[in-house]
Amino acid sequence: HAKAAGKAKAGKAGKAMSKLELVQQENKLHWESIRELFEFEVQWTAHSIESNEFSDSSVFQGPVFTFVVRGFDSLEATLDHYFSPRIIEDGSGMRVRSTRKIKRLP
């Protein structure tokens, strides 16, 4: 009877764990739905102007409200500041053209 009782407890623990996993999965789905309402995704690229020595690309994902708290007068000024192509130096004297492209908005 002791072995049967141990198996019964293990079975109940397995079911309880499954319920916990279901709740965690449901919470994760809710969080992802909410997160999509506030996050944007931007791709940044940079290419060397003088030669093809340098090329880089990365994707940033973050909260969209960071645009509004930067002190710009308008959304257009904000977007121009962040998304107009720029020519920058990388510190070693190499000049690169950098661009940002909005991949996803809420």
PDB file of N, CA, C and O in Angstrom, residues 53-88:
ATOM      1  N   GLU A  53      34.773  47.619 -46.754  1.00  0.00           N
ATOM      2  CA  GLU A  53      35.457  46.997 -45.619  1.00  0.00           C
ATOM      3  C   GLU A  53      34.527  46.722 -44.446  1.00  0.00           C
ATOM      4  O   GLU A  53      34.732  45.804 -43.683  1.00  0.00           O
ATOM      5  N   PHE A  54      33.514  47.564 -44.314  1.00  0.00           N
ATOM      6  CA  PHE A  54      32.698  47.483 -43.099  1.00  0.00           C
ATOM      7  C   PHE A  54      31.213  47.451 -43.455  1.00  0.00           C
ATOM      8  O   PHE A  54      30.740  48.226 -44.274  1.00  0.00           O
ATOM      9  N   SER A  55      30.528  46.548 -42.827  1.00  0.00           N
ATOM     10  CA  SER A  55      29.078  46.459 -42.958  1.00  0.00           C
ATOM     11  C   SER A  55      28.542  45.828 -41.682  1.00  0.00           C
ATOM     12  O   SER A  55      29.090  44.839 -41.201  1.00  0.00           O
ATOM     13  N   ASP A  56      27.512  46.413 -41.126  1.00  0.00           N
ATOM     14  CA  ASP A  56      26.968  45.892 -39.871  1.00  0.00           C
ATOM     15  C   ASP A  56      25.458  46.084 -39.871  1.00  0.00           C
ATOM     16  O   ASP A  56      24.939  46.990 -40.519  1.00  0.00           O
ATOM     17  N   SER A  57      24.787  45.245 -39.133  1.00  0.00           N
ATOM     18  CA  SER A  57      23.337  45.331 -39.025  1.00  0.00           C
ATOM     19  C   SER A  57      22.909  44.753 -37.686  1.00  0.00           C
ATOM     20  O   SER A  57      23.498  43.782 -37.213  1.00  0.00           O
ATOM     21  N   SER A  58      21.920  45.374 -37.075  1.00  0.00           N
ATOM     22  CA  SER A  58      21.373  44.827 -35.830  1.00  0.00           C
ATOM     23  C   SER A  58      19.915  45.239 -35.713  1.00  0.00           C
ATOM     24  O   SER A  58      19.458  46.169 -36.365  1.00  0.00           O
ATOM     25  N   VAL A  59      19.195  44.525 -34.867  1.00  0.00           N
ATOM     26  CA  VAL A  59      17.774  44.808 -34.649  1.00  0.00           C
ATOM     27  C   VAL A  59      17.587  45.171 -33.184  1.00  0.00           C
ATOM     28  O   VAL A  59      18.087  44.501 -32.296  1.00  0.00           O
ATOM     29  N   PHE A  60      16.876  46.274 -32.961  1.00  0.00           N
ATOM     30  CA  PHE A  60      16.564  46.717 -31.608  1.00  0.00           C
ATOM     31  C   PHE A  60      15.064  46.587 -31.402  1.00  0.00           C
ATOM     32  O   PHE A  60      14.273  46.954 -32.263  1.00  0.00           O
ATOM     33  N   GLN A  61      14.681  46.071 -30.251  1.00  0.00           N
ATOM     34  CA  GLN A  61      13.278  45.962 -29.882  1.00  0.00           C
ATOM     35  C   GLN A  61      13.118  46.612 -28.523  1.00  0.00           C
ATOM     36  O   GLN A  61      13.861  46.309 -27.590  1.00  0.00           O
ATOM     37  N   GLY A  62      12.178  47.547 -28.412  1.00  0.00           N
ATOM     38  CA  GLY A  62      12.000  48.228 -27.141  1.00  0.00           C
ATOM     39  C   GLY A  62      10.675  48.944 -27.068  1.00  0.00           C
ATOM     40  O   GLY A  62       9.898  48.949 -28.022  1.00  0.00           O
ATOM     41  N   PRO A  63      10.420  49.606 -25.945  1.00  0.00           N
ATOM     42  CA  PRO A  63       9.143  50.287 -25.752  1.00  0.00           C
ATOM     43  C   PRO A  63       9.039  51.534 -26.625  1.00  0.00           C
ATOM     44  O   PRO A  63       9.986  52.309 -26.731  1.00  0.00           O
ATOM     45  N   VAL A  64       7.900  51.717 -27.262  1.00  0.00           N
ATOM     46  CA  VAL A  64       7.697  52.834 -28.178  1.00  0.00           C
ATOM     47  C   VAL A  64       7.626  54.161 -27.434  1.00  0.00           C
ATOM     48  O   VAL A  64       7.955  55.201 -27.982  1.00  0.00           O
ATOM     49  N   PHE A  65       7.260  54.160 -26.169  1.00  0.00           N
ATOM     50  CA  PHE A  65       7.121  55.424 -25.444  1.00  0.00           C
ATOM     51  C   PHE A  65       8.455  56.125 -25.219  1.00  0.00           C
ATOM     52  O   PHE A  65       8.477  57.287 -24.865  1.00  0.00           O
ATOM     53  N   THR A  66       9.582  55.458 -25.468  1.00  0.00           N
ATOM     54  CA  THR A  66      10.868  56.140 -25.332  1.00  0.00           C
ATOM     55  C   THR A  66      10.997  57.263 -26.348  1.00  0.00           C
ATOM     56  O   THR A  66      11.757  58.200 -26.143  1.00  0.00           O
ATOM     57  N   PHE A  67      10.255  57.200 -27.449  1.00  0.00           N
ATOM     58  CA  PHE A  67      10.272  58.282 -28.422  1.00  0.00           C
ATOM     59  C   PHE A  67       9.671  59.563 -27.850  1.00  0.00           C
ATOM     60  O   PHE A  67      10.095  60.651 -28.160  1.00  0.00           O
ATOM     61  N   VAL A  68       8.652  59.431 -27.032  1.00  0.00           N
ATOM     62  CA  VAL A  68       7.924  60.596 -26.559  1.00  0.00           C
ATOM     63  C   VAL A  68       8.601  61.305 -25.407  1.00  0.00           C
ATOM     64  O   VAL A  68       8.289  62.447 -25.144  1.00  0.00           O
ATOM     65  N   VAL A  69       9.505  60.689 -24.733  1.00  0.00           N
ATOM     66  CA  VAL A  69      10.118  61.296 -23.554  1.00  0.00           C
ATOM     67  C   VAL A  69      11.483  61.906 -23.851  1.00  0.00           C
ATOM     68  O   VAL A  69      12.169  62.325 -22.945  1.00  0.00           O
ATOM     69  N   ARG A  70      11.851  62.005 -25.097  1.00  0.00           N
ATOM     70  CA  ARG A  70      13.181  62.513 -25.453  1.00  0.00           C
ATOM     71  C   ARG A  70      13.240  64.032 -25.607  1.00  0.00           C
ATOM     72  O   ARG A  70      14.289  64.583 -25.844  1.00  0.00           O
ATOM     73  N   GLY A  71      12.102  64.731 -25.527  1.00  0.00           N
ATOM     74  CA  GLY A  71      12.112  66.183 -25.592  1.00  0.00           C
ATOM     75  C   GLY A  71      11.986  66.767 -26.986  1.00  0.00           C
ATOM     76  O   GLY A  71      12.316  67.926 -27.196  1.00  0.00           O
ATOM     77  N   PHE A  72      11.520  66.005 -27.949  1.00  0.00           N
ATOM     78  CA  PHE A  72      11.315  66.529 -29.295  1.00  0.00           C
ATOM     79  C   PHE A  72       9.984  67.280 -29.356  1.00  0.00           C
ATOM     80  O   PHE A  72       9.057  66.989 -28.612  1.00  0.00           O
ATOM     81  N   ASP A  73       9.901  68.228 -30.284  1.00  0.00           N
ATOM     82  CA  ASP A  73       8.681  69.029 -30.431  1.00  0.00           C
ATOM     83  C   ASP A  73       7.536  68.260 -31.069  1.00  0.00           C
ATOM     84  O   ASP A  73       6.378  68.529 -30.798  1.00  0.00           O
ATOM     85  N   SER A  74       7.883  67.313 -31.945  1.00  0.00           N
ATOM     86  CA  SER A  74       6.831  66.590 -32.663  1.00  0.00           C
ATOM     87  C   SER A  74       7.313  65.185 -33.004  1.00  0.00           C
ATOM     88  O   SER A  74       8.512  64.891 -32.942  1.00  0.00           O
ATOM     89  N   LEU A  75       6.390  64.349 -33.391  1.00  0.00           N
ATOM     90  CA  LEU A  75       6.734  63.001 -33.814  1.00  0.00           C
ATOM     91  C   LEU A  75       7.622  63.051 -35.054  1.00  0.00           C
ATOM     92  O   LEU A  75       8.577  62.288 -35.179  1.00  0.00           O
ATOM     93  N   GLU A  76       7.328  63.989 -35.970  1.00  0.00           N
ATOM     94  CA  GLU A  76       8.135  64.114 -37.189  1.00  0.00           C
ATOM     95  C   GLU A  76       9.587  64.441 -36.858  1.00  0.00           C
ATOM     96  O   GLU A  76      10.511  63.890 -37.447  1.00  0.00           O
ATOM     97  N   ALA A  77       9.806  65.352 -35.901  1.00  0.00           N
ATOM     98  CA  ALA A  77      11.176  65.706 -35.493  1.00  0.00           C
ATOM     99  C   ALA A  77      11.878  64.501 -34.872  1.00  0.00           C
ATOM    100  O   ALA A  77      13.066  64.263 -35.120  1.00  0.00           O
ATOM    101  N   THR A  78      11.143  63.734 -34.092  1.00  0.00           N
ATOM    102  CA  THR A  78      11.701  62.530 -33.480  1.00  0.00           C
ATOM    103  C   THR A  78      12.109  61.525 -34.541  1.00  0.00           C
ATOM    104  O   THR A  78      13.228  61.003 -34.530  1.00  0.00           O
ATOM    105  N   LEU A  79      11.194  61.250 -35.477  1.00  0.00           N
ATOM    106  CA  LEU A  79      11.479  60.272 -36.529  1.00  0.00           C
ATOM    107  C   LEU A  79      12.621  60.735 -37.416  1.00  0.00           C
ATOM    108  O   LEU A  79      13.470  59.935 -37.815  1.00  0.00           O
ATOM    109  N   ASP A  80      12.677  62.046 -37.719  1.00  0.00           N
ATOM    110  CA  ASP A  80      13.773  62.572 -38.527  1.00  0.00           C
ATOM    111  C   ASP A  80      15.105  62.368 -37.817  1.00  0.00           C
ATOM    112  O   ASP A  80      16.092  61.944 -38.422  1.00  0.00           O
ATOM    113  N   HIS A  81      15.122  62.655 -36.523  1.00  0.00           N
ATOM    114  CA  HIS A  81      16.364  62.496 -35.755  1.00  0.00           C
ATOM    115  C   HIS A  81      16.853  61.048 -35.758  1.00  0.00           C
ATOM    116  O   HIS A  81      18.035  60.780 -35.934  1.00  0.00           O
ATOM    117  N   TYR A  82      15.953  60.123 -35.559  1.00  0.00           N
ATOM    118  CA  TYR A  82      16.354  58.725 -35.431  1.00  0.00           C
ATOM    119  C   TYR A  82      16.449  57.968 -36.745  1.00  0.00           C
ATOM    120  O   TYR A  82      17.203  57.005 -36.848  1.00  0.00           O
ATOM    121  N   PHE A  83      15.672  58.367 -37.759  1.00  0.00           N
ATOM    122  CA  PHE A  83      15.568  57.513 -38.938  1.00  0.00           C
ATOM    123  C   PHE A  83      16.084  58.123 -40.237  1.00  0.00           C
ATOM    124  O   PHE A  83      16.039  57.477 -41.266  1.00  0.00           O
ATOM    125  N   SER A  84      16.578  59.362 -40.229  1.00  0.00           N
ATOM    126  CA  SER A  84      17.215  59.894 -41.428  1.00  0.00           C
ATOM    127  C   SER A  84      18.598  59.270 -41.559  1.00  0.00           C
ATOM    128  O   SER A  84      19.302  59.088 -40.555  1.00  0.00           O
ATOM    129  N   PRO A  85      19.002  58.957 -42.792  1.00  0.00           N
ATOM    130  CA  PRO A  85      20.363  58.400 -42.971  1.00  0.00           C
ATOM    131  C   PRO A  85      21.406  59.393 -42.461  1.00  0.00           C
ATOM    132  O   PRO A  85      21.265  60.606 -42.644  1.00  0.00           O
ATOM    133  N   ARG A  86      22.424  58.902 -41.839  1.00  0.00           N
ATOM    134  CA  ARG A  86      23.488  59.729 -41.268  1.00  0.00           C
ATOM    135  C   ARG A  86      24.837  59.187 -41.726  1.00  0.00           C
ATOM    136  O   ARG A  86      25.010  57.982 -41.912  1.00  0.00           O
ATOM    137  N   ILE A  87      25.787  60.109 -41.859  1.00  0.00           N
ATOM    138  CA  ILE A  87      27.170  59.699 -42.103  1.00  0.00           C
ATOM    139  C   ILE A  87      27.914  59.967 -40.802  1.00  0.00           C
ATOM    140  O   ILE A  87      27.903  61.087 -40.285  1.00  0.00           O
ATOM    141  N   ILE A  88      28.502  58.918 -40.249  1.00  0.00           N
ATOM    142  CA  ILE A  88      29.197  59.029 -38.970  1.00  0.00           C
ATOM    143  C   ILE A  88      30.584  58.433 -39.090  1.00  0.00           C
ATOM    144  O   ILE A  88      30.872  57.660 -40.001  1.00  0.00           O
TER     145      ILE A  88
END
